[in-house]
Short mmCIF file of C-alpha atoms and ligand atoms in Angstrom, two decimals:
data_model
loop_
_atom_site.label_atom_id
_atom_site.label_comp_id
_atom_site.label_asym_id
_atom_site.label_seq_id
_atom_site.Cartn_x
_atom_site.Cartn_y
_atom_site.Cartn_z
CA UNK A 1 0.00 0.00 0.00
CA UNK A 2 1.06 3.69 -0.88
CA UNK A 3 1.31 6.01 2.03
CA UNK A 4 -1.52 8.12 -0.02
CA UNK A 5 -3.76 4.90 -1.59
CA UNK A 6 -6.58 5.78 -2.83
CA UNK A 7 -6.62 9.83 -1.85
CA UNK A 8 -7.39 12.44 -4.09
CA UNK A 9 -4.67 15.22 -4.75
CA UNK A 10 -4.29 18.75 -6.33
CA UNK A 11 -0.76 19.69 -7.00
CA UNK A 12 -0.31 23.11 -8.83
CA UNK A 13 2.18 24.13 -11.15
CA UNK A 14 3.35 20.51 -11.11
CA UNK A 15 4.20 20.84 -15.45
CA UNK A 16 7.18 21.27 -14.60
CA UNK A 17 10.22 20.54 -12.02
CA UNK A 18 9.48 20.57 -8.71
CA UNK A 19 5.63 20.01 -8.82
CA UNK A 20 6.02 17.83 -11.30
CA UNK A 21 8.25 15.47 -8.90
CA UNK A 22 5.81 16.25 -6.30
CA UNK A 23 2.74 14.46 -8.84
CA UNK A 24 4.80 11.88 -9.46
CA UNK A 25 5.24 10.67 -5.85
CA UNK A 26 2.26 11.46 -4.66
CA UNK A 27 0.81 9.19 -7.60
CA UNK A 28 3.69 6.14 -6.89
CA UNK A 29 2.02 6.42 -3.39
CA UNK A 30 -1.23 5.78 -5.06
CA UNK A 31 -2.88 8.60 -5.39
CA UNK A 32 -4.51 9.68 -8.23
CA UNK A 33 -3.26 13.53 -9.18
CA UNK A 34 -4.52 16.46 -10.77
CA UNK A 35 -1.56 17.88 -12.64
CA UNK A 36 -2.71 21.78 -12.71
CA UNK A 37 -0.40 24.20 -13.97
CA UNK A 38 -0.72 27.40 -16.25
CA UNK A 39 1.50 25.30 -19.08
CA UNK A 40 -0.82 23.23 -20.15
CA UNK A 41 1.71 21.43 -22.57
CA UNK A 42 3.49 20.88 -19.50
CA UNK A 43 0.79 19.86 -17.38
CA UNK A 44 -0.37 17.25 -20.20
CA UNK A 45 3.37 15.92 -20.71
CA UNK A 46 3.25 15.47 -17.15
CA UNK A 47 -0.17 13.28 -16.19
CA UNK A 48 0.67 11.85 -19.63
CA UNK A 49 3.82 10.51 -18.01
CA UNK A 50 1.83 9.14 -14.95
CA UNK A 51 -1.38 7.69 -16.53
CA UNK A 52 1.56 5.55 -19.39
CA UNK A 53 3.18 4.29 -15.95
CA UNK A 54 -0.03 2.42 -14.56
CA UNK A 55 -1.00 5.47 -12.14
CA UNK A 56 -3.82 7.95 -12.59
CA UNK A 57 -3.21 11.18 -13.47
CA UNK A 58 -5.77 14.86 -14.75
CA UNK A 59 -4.08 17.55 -16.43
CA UNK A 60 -6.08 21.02 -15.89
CA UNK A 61 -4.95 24.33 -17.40
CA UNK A 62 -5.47 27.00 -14.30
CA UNK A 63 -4.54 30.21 -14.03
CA UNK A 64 -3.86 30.92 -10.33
CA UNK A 65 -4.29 34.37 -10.95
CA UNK A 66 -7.98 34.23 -11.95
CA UNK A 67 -10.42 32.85 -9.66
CA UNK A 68 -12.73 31.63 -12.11
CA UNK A 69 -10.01 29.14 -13.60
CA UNK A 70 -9.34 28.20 -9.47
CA UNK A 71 -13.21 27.84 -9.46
CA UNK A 72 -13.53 25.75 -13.10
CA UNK A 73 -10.39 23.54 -12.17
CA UNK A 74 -12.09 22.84 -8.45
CA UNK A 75 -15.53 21.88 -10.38
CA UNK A 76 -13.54 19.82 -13.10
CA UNK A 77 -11.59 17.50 -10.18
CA UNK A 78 -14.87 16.93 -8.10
CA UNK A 79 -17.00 15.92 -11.53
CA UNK A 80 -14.16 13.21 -12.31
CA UNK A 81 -12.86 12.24 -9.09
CA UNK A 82 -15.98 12.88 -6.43
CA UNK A 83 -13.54 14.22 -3.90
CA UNK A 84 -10.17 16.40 -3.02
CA UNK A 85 -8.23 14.84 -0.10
CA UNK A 86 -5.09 16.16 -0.78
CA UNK A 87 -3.79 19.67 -1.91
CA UNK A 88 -0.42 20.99 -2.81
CA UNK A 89 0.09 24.70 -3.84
CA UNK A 90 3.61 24.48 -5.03
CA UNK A 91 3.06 26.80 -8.08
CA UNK A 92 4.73 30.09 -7.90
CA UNK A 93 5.43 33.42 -9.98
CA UNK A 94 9.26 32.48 -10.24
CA UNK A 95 9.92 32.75 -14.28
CA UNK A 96 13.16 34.97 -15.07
CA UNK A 97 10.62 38.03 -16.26
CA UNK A 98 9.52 38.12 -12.97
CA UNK A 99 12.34 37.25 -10.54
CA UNK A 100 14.80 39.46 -12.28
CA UNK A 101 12.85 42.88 -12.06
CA UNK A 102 12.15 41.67 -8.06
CA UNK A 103 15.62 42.92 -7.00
CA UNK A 104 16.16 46.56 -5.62
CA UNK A 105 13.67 47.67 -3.20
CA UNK A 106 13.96 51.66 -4.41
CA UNK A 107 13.56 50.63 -8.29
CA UNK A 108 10.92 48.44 -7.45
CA UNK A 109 7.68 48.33 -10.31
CA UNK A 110 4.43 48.09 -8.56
CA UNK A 111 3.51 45.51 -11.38
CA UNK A 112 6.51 43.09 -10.21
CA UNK A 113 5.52 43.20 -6.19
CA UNK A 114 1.81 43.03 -7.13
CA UNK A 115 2.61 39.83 -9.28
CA UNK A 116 4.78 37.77 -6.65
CA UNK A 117 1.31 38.44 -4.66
CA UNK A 118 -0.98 37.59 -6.85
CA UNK A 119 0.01 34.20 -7.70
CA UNK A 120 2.48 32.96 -4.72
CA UNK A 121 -0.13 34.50 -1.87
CA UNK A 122 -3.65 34.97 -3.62
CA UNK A 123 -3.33 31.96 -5.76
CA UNK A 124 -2.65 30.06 -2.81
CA UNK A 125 -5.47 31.89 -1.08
CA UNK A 126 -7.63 30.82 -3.62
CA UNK A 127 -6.84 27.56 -4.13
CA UNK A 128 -7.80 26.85 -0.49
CA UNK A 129 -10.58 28.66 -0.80
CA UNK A 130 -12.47 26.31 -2.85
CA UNK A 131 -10.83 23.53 -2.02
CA UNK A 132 -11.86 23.49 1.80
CA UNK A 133 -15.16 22.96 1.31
CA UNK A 134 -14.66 19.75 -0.75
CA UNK A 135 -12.39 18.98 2.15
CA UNK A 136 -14.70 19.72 5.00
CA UNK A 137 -17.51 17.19 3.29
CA UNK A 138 -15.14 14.44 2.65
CA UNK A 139 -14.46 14.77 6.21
CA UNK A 140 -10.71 16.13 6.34
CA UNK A 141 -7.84 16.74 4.01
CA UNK A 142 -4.34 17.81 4.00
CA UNK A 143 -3.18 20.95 2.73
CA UNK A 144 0.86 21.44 1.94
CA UNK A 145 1.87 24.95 0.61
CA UNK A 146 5.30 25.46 -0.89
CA UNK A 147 6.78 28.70 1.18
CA UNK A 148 10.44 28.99 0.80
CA UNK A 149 14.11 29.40 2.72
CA UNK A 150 13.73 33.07 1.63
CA UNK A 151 10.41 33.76 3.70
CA UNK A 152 12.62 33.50 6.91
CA UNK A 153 15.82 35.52 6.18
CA UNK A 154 16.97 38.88 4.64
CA UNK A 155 18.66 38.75 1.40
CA UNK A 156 19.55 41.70 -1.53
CA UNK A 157 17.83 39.99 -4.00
CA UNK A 158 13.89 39.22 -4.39
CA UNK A 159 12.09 41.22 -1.87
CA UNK A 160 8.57 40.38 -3.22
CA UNK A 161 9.05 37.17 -3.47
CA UNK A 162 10.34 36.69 -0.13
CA UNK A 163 7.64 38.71 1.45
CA UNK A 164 4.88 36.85 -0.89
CA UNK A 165 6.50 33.68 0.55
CA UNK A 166 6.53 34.77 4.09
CA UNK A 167 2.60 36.00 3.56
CA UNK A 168 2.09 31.86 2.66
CA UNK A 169 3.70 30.86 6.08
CA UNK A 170 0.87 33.07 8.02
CA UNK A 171 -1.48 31.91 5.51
CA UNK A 172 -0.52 28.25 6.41
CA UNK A 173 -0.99 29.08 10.03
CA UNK A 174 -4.37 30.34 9.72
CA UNK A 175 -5.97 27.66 7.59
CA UNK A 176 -4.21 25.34 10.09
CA UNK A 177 -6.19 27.35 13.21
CA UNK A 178 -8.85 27.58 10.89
CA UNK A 179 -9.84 24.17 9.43
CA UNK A 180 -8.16 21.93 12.12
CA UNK A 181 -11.78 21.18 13.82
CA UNK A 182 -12.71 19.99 10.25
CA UNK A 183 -10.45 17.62 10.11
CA UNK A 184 -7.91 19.40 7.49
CA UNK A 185 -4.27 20.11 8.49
CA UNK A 186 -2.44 22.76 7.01
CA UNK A 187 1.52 22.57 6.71
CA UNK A 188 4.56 24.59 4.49
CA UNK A 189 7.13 23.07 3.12
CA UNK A 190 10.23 25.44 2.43
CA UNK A 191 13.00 24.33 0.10
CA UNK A 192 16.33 25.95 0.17
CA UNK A 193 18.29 25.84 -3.50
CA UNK A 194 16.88 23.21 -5.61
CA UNK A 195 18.49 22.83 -8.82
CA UNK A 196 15.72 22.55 -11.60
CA UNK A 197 16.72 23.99 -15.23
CA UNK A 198 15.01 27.26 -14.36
CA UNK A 199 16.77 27.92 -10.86
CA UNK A 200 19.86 27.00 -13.04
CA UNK A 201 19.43 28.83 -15.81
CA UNK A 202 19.09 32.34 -13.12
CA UNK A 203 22.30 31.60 -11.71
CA UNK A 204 26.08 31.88 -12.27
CA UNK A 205 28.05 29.01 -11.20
CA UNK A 206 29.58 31.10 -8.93
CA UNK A 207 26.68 32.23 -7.20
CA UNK A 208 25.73 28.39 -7.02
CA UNK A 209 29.44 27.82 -5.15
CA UNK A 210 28.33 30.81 -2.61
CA UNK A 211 25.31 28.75 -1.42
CA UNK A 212 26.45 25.52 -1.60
CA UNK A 213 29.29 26.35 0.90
CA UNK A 214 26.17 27.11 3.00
CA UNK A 215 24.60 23.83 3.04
CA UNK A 216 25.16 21.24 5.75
CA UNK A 217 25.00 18.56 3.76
CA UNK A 218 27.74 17.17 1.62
CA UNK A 219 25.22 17.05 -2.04
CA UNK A 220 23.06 19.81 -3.55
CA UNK A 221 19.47 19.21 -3.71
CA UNK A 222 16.97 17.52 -5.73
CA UNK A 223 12.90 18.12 -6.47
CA UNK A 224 12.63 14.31 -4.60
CA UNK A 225 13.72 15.94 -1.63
CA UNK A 226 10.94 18.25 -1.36
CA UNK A 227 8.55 15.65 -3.30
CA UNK A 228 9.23 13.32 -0.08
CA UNK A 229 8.18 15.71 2.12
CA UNK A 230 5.01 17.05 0.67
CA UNK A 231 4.10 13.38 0.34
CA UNK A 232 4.73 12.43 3.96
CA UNK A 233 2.58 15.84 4.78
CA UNK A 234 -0.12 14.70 2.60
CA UNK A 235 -0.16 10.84 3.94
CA UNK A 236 -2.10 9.79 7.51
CA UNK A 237 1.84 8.83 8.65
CA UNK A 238 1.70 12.93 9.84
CA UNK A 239 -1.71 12.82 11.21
CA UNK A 240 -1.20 14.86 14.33
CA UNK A 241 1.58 17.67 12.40
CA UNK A 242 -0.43 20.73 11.62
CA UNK A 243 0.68 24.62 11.35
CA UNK A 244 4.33 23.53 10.95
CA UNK A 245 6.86 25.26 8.52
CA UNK A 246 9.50 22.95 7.38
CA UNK A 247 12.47 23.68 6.03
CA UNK A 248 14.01 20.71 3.63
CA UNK A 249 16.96 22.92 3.20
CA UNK A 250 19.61 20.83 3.83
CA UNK A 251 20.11 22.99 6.53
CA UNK A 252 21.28 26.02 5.10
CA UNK A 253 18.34 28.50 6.96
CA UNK A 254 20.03 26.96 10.34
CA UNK A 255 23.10 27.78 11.74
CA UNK A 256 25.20 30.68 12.83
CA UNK A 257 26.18 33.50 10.04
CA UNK A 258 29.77 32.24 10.27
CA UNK A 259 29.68 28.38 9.86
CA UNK A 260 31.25 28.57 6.27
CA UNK A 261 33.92 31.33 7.05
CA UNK A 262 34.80 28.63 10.65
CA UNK A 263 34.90 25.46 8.21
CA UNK A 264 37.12 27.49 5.94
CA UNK A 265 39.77 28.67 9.25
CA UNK A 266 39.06 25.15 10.85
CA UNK A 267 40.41 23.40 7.29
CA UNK A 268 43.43 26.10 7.21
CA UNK A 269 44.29 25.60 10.58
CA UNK A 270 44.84 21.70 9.69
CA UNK A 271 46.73 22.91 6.72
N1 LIG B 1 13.68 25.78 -7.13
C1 LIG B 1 14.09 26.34 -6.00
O1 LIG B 1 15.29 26.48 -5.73
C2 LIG B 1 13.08 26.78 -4.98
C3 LIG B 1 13.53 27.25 -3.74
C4 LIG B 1 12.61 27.64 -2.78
C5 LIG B 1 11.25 27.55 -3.06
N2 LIG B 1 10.85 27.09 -4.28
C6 LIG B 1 9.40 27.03 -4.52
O2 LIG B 1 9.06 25.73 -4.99
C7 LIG B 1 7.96 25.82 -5.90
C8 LIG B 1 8.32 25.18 -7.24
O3 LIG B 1 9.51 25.79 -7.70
P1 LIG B 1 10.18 25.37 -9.10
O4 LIG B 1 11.61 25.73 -9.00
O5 LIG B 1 9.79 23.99 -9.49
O6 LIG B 1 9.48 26.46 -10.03
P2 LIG B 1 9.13 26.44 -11.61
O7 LIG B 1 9.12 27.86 -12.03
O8 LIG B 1 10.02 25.49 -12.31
O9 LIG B 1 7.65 25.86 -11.61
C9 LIG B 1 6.58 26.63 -11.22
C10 LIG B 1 5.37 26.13 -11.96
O10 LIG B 1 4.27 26.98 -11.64
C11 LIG B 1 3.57 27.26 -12.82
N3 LIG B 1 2.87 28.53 -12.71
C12 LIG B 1 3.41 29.77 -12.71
N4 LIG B 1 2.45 30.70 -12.68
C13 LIG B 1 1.27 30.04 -12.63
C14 LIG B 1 -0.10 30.44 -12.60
N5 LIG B 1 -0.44 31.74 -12.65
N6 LIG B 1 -1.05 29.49 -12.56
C15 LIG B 1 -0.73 28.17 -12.55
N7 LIG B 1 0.55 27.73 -12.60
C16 LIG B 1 1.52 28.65 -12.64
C17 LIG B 1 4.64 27.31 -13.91
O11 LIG B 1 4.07 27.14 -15.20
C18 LIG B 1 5.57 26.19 -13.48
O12 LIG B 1 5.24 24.96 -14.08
C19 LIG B 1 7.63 27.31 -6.01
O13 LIG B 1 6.64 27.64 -5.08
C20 LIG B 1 8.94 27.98 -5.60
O14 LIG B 1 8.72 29.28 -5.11
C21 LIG B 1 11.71 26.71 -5.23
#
């Protein structure tokens, strides 16, 4: 048996890298998945990918941004499926258009903040919104919203996002205090650097070097290590873990200022 047999489960933005790991697992677990995403090519690819390996997967075109495609998508996965036990908002506003104009705070564009909001915050807003209700008559559900290392530290780059982000962890909190009598826990999942083409392709090697030195752990990390996560969150094996941010960083949100800087004297010192 799969740790999420037979349940129901919503993952947005899953066309593509992260998400789409997140479907995947969630589906080896046994569940069947709604593979929502605004790239619908991607979202098809995707639950095409899952439905040819023996599981069962929906693609849906949603715009997170509009909540009459939220609303249309909800309707869709209840007129197929009968039920929603399961929901993951991993999508997020984090193309290069967008992250590269969210840098300094006294050039920001109005337009830039406003769109971190609208689809990492509202979206996610939204989603629960008429998901809960599904939830609530199915008798309980699990929600998992992807937040992010950057909603609990300062940085120079990506204010909106990191504020948008740090707007999901209060949001996770709240549907947690809100729902938990129904039965429906409410959880955030924050990765730290995860290496998917498009986190890649924003980056200069040597800004990759700069946070690896960071991390704890001896690798860099992979969309499984979130995916593994979100699908314990979603299975009954966290039953009793609600309103809880948690960082699959690999540690890097977590220790003193200094640790790299000490590692690098520590390894001198031993010549
Ligand atoms: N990759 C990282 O290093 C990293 C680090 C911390 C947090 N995160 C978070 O993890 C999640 C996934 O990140 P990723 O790197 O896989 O991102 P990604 O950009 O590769 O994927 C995001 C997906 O969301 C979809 N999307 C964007 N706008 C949408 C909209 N309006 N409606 C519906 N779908 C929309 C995109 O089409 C895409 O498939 C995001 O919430 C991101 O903020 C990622």
């Amino acid at each position: 048996m799969g740790l999420v047999e037979g349940k129901v489960a919503i993952v947005t933005g899953a066309g593509a890298n992260i998400g789409e790991a997140c479907a995947k697992m969630l589906s080896a677990n046994g569940a069947s998945v709604v593979v929502a995403d605004i790239n619908a090519e991607g979202a098809e690819r995707v639950a095409g990918e899952i439905n040819a390996g023996g599981g069962t997967a929906m693609a849906h075109a949603v715009d997170l941004g509009d909540e009459a495609s939220i609303a249309a998508m909800v309707a869709a996965v209840m007129e197929r499926f009968g039920k929603i036990d399961i929901l993951h908002n991993n999508a997020a506003n984090t193309g290069a258009a967008q992250m590269t104009r969210d840098a300094a705070l006294l050039e920001m564009e109005e337009e830039v903040w406003d769109a971190a909001f609208d689809i990492n915050t509202r979206g996610t807003m939204l989603m629960t919104k008429h998901v809960i209700p599904h939830m609530i008559a199915g008798g309980g559900g699990s929600i998992v919203n992807t937040s992010s290392g950057t909603s609990l530290l300062g940085d120079v780059l990506n204010p909106a996002y990191a504020a948008s982000k740090a707007a999901v962890n209060a949001l996770t909190r709240n549907t947690a205090a809100q729902f938990g009598k129904a039965n429906i826990r409410c959880n955030a999942v924050l990765p730290g650097l995860v290496l998917s083409p498009v986190a890649r392709a924003q980056m200069t090697e040597e800004q990759l070097n700069l946070i690896q030195r960071h991390v704890l752990l001896p690798r860099e990390s992979v969309a499984d290590d979130i995916a593994g996560v979100v699908t314990w969150l979603a299975s009954d094996m966290s039953g009793f873990v609600t309103a809880q941010i948690i960082s699959a960083d690999g540690g890097i949100c977590h220790h003193l200022p200094h640790y790299a800087d000490m590692m690098d004297m520590m390894a001198a010192a031993q010549g």
